[in-house]
Short mmCIF file of C-alpha atoms in Angstrom, two decimals:
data_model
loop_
_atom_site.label_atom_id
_atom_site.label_comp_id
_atom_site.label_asym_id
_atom_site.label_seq_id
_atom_site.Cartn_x
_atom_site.Cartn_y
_atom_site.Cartn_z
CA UNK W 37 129.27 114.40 100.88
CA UNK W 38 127.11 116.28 97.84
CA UNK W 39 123.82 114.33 97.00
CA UNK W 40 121.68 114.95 94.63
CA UNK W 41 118.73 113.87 95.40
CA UNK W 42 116.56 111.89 98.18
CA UNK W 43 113.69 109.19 97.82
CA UNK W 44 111.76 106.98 100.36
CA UNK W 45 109.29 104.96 98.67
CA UNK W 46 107.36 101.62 99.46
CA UNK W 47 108.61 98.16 98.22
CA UNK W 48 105.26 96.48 98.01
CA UNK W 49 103.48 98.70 95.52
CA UNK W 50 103.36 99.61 92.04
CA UNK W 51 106.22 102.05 91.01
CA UNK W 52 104.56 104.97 89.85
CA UNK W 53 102.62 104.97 93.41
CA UNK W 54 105.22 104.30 96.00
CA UNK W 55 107.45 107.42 96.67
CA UNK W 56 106.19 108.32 99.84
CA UNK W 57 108.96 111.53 100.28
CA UNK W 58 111.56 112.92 98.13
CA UNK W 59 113.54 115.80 97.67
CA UNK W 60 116.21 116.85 94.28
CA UNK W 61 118.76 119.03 95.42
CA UNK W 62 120.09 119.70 91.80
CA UNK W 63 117.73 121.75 90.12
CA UNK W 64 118.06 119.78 86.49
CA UNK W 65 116.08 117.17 88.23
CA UNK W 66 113.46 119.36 89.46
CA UNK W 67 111.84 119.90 86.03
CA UNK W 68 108.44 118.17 84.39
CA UNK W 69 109.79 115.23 84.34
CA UNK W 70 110.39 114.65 87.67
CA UNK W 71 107.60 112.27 88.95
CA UNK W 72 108.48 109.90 85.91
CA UNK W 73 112.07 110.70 87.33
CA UNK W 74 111.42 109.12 90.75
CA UNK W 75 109.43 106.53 89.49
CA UNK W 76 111.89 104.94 87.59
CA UNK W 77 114.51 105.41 90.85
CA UNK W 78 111.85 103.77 92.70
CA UNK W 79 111.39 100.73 89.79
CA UNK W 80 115.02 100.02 89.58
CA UNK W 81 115.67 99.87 93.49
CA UNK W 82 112.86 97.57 93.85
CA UNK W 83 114.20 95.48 90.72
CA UNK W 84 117.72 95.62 92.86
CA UNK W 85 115.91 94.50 96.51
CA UNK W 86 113.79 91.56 94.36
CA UNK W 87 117.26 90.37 92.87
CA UNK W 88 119.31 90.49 96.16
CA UNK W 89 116.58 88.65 97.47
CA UNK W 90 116.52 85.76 95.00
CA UNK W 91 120.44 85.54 95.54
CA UNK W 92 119.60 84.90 99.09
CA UNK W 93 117.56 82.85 98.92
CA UNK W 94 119.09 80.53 96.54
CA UNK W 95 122.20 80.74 98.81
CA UNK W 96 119.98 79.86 101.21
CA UNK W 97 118.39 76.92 99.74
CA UNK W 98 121.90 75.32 98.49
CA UNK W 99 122.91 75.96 101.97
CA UNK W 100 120.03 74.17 103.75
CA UNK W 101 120.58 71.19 101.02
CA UNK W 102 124.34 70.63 102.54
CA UNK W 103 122.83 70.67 105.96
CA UNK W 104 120.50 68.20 105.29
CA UNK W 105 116.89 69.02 106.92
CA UNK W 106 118.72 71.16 109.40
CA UNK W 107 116.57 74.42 108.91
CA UNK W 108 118.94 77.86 108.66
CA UNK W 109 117.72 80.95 110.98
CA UNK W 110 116.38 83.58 108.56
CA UNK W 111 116.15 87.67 109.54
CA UNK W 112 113.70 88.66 106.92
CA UNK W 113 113.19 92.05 109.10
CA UNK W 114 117.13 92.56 108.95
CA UNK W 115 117.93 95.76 106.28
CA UNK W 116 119.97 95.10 103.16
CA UNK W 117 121.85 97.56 101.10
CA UNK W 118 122.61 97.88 97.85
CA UNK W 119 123.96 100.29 95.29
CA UNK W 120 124.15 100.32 91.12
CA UNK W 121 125.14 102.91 88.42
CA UNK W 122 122.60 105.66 86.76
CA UNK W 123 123.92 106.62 83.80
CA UNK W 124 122.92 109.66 81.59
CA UNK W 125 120.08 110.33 80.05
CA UNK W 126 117.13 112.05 78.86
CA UNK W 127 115.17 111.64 82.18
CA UNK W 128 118.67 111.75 84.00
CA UNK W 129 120.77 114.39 82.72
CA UNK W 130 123.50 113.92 85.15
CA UNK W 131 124.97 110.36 85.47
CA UNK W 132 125.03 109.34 89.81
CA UNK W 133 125.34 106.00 91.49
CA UNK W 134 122.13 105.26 93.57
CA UNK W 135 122.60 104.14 97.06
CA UNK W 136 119.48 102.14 98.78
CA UNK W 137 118.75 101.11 101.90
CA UNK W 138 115.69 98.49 102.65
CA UNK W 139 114.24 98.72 106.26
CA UNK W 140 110.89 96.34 106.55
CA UNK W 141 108.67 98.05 103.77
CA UNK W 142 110.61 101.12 102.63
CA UNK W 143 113.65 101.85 100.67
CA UNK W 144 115.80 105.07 101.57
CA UNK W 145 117.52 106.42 98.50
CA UNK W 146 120.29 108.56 97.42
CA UNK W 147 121.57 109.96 94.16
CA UNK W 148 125.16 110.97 94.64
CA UNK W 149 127.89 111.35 92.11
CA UNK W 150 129.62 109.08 90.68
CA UNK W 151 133.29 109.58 92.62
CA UNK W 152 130.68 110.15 96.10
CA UNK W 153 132.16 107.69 98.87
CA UNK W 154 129.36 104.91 98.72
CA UNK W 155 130.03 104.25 102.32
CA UNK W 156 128.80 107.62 103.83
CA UNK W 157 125.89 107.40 101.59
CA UNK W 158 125.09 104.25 103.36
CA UNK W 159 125.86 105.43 106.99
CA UNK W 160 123.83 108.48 106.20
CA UNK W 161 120.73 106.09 105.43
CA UNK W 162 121.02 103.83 108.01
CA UNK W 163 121.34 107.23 110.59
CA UNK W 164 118.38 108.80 108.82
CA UNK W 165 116.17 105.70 109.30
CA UNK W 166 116.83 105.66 113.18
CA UNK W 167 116.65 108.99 113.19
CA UNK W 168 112.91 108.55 111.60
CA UNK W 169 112.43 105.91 113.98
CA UNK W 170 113.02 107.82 116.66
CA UNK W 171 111.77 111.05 116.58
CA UNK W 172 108.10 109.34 115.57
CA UNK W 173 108.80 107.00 118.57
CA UNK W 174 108.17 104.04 116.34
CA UNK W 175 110.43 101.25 115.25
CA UNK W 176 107.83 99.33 113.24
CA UNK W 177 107.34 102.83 111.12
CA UNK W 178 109.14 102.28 108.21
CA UNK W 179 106.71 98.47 108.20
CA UNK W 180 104.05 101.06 106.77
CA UNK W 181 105.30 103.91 103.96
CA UNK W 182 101.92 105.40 104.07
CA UNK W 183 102.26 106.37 107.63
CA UNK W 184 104.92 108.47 106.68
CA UNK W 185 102.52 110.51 104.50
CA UNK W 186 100.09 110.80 107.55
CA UNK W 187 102.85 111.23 110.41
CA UNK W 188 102.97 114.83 109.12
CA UNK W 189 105.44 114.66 106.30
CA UNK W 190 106.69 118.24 106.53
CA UNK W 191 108.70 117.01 109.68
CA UNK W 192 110.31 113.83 107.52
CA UNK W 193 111.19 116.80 105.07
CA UNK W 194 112.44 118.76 108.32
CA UNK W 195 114.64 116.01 109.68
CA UNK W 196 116.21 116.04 105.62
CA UNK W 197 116.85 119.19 106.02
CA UNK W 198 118.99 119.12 109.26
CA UNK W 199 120.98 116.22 107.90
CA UNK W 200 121.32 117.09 104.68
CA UNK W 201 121.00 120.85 103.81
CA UNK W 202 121.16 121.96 100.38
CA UNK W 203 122.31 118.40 99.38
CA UNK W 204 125.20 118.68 101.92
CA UNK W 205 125.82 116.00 104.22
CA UNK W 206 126.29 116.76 108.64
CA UNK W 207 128.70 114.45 110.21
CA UNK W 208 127.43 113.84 113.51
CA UNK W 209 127.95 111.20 116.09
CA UNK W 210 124.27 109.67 116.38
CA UNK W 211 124.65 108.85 120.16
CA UNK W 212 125.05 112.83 121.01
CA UNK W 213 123.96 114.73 118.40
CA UNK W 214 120.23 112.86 117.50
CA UNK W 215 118.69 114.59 120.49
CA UNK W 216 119.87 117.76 119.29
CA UNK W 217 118.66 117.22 115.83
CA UNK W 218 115.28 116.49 117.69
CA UNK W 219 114.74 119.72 119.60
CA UNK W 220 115.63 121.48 116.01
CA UNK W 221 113.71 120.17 114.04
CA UNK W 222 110.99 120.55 116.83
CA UNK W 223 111.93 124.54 116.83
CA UNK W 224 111.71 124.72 112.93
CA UNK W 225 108.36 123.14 112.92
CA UNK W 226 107.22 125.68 115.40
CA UNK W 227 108.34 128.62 113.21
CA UNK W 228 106.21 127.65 110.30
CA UNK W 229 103.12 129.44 109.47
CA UNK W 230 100.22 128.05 111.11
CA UNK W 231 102.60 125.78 113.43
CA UNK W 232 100.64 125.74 116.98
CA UNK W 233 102.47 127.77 119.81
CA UNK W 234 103.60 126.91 123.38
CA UNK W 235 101.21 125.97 125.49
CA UNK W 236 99.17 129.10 126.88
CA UNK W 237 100.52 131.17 124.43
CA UNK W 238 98.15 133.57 123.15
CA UNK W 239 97.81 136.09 120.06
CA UNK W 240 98.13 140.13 120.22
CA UNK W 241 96.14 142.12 117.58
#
């Protein structure tokens, strides 16, 4: 699968503030434009999550009406998923269907092309959330965006990397492969400049 681009941004924020890690794979999209570029990604997505939540809950509503005061078990912690057309433009020079996925507070996002299969976008968002979930050993992590500017955000970009180099999407089989991915990732992250050593490892001069 060939994306274009990645986003994670907050839901509960302005816009123009929320991406919260992101990463354009096609270099048109990597010019001056390209914070107003994933603030409009991030302003249509939330536009998409507000509607598919007002269809639910007016489904919800005429549902509960039939029942009578019978109340109807709500998930409001379960992810939704959605998807909708980009076409081209000036800000978007390349038209791409945008693939979301909502988990608590943050939407994962995907630019892909327009003939991409929709369904591996999705499956690759739903692994890369777990994935995130797991290697910070925090399920509630995607409740707070911010953290995942704190939770040093070279490894989210690390764990992107793995899954999706140069825009190119690893098949994997979650169950086996995520601990691999882990102890990758971990090795990268050790090889960068300044990245602490083992344990008792020393310098030579």
């Amino acid at each position: 699968m060939v994306v274009f681009g990645f986003v994670a941004h907050a839901i509960d924020c302005e816009p123009s503030r929320a991406v919260v890690a992101s990463c354009f794979y096609d270099e048109t999209l990597n010019d001056d434009a390209k914070q107003e570029r994933l603030a409009h990604i991030a302003e249509r997505v939330i536009s998409d999550i507000e509607f598919q939540q007002q269809c639910e809950l007016s489904m919800q509503r005429g549902a509960s009406s039939a029942a009578g005061s019978r109340r109807l078990a709500v998930a409001p912690d379960a992810p939704h998923t959605g998807a909708f057309r980009l076409a081209a433009c000036d800000l978007f020079p390349i038209a791409g269907m945008i693939v979301w996925r909502q988990v608590l507070k943050t939407a994962l996002v995907v630019l892909v092309p327009m003939d991409e299969h929709l369904g591996l976008a999705s499956y690759f968002l739903e692994a890369f959330a777990t994935l995130l979930s797991e290697h910070f050993k925090s399920e509630r992590l995607l409740a707070s965006p911010k953290e995942l500017l704190t939770k040093k955000p070279e490894e989210v970009h690390v764990l992107l990397e793995l899954m999706l180099p140069a825009g190119q999407l690893v098949l994997f089989n979650p169950s086996v492969v995520r601990q691999h991915l882990r102890k990758e990732a971990e090795s990268l992250l050790l090889a960068k400049p300044g990245a602490p050593g083992p344990a008792g490892a020393s310098s030579s001069k």
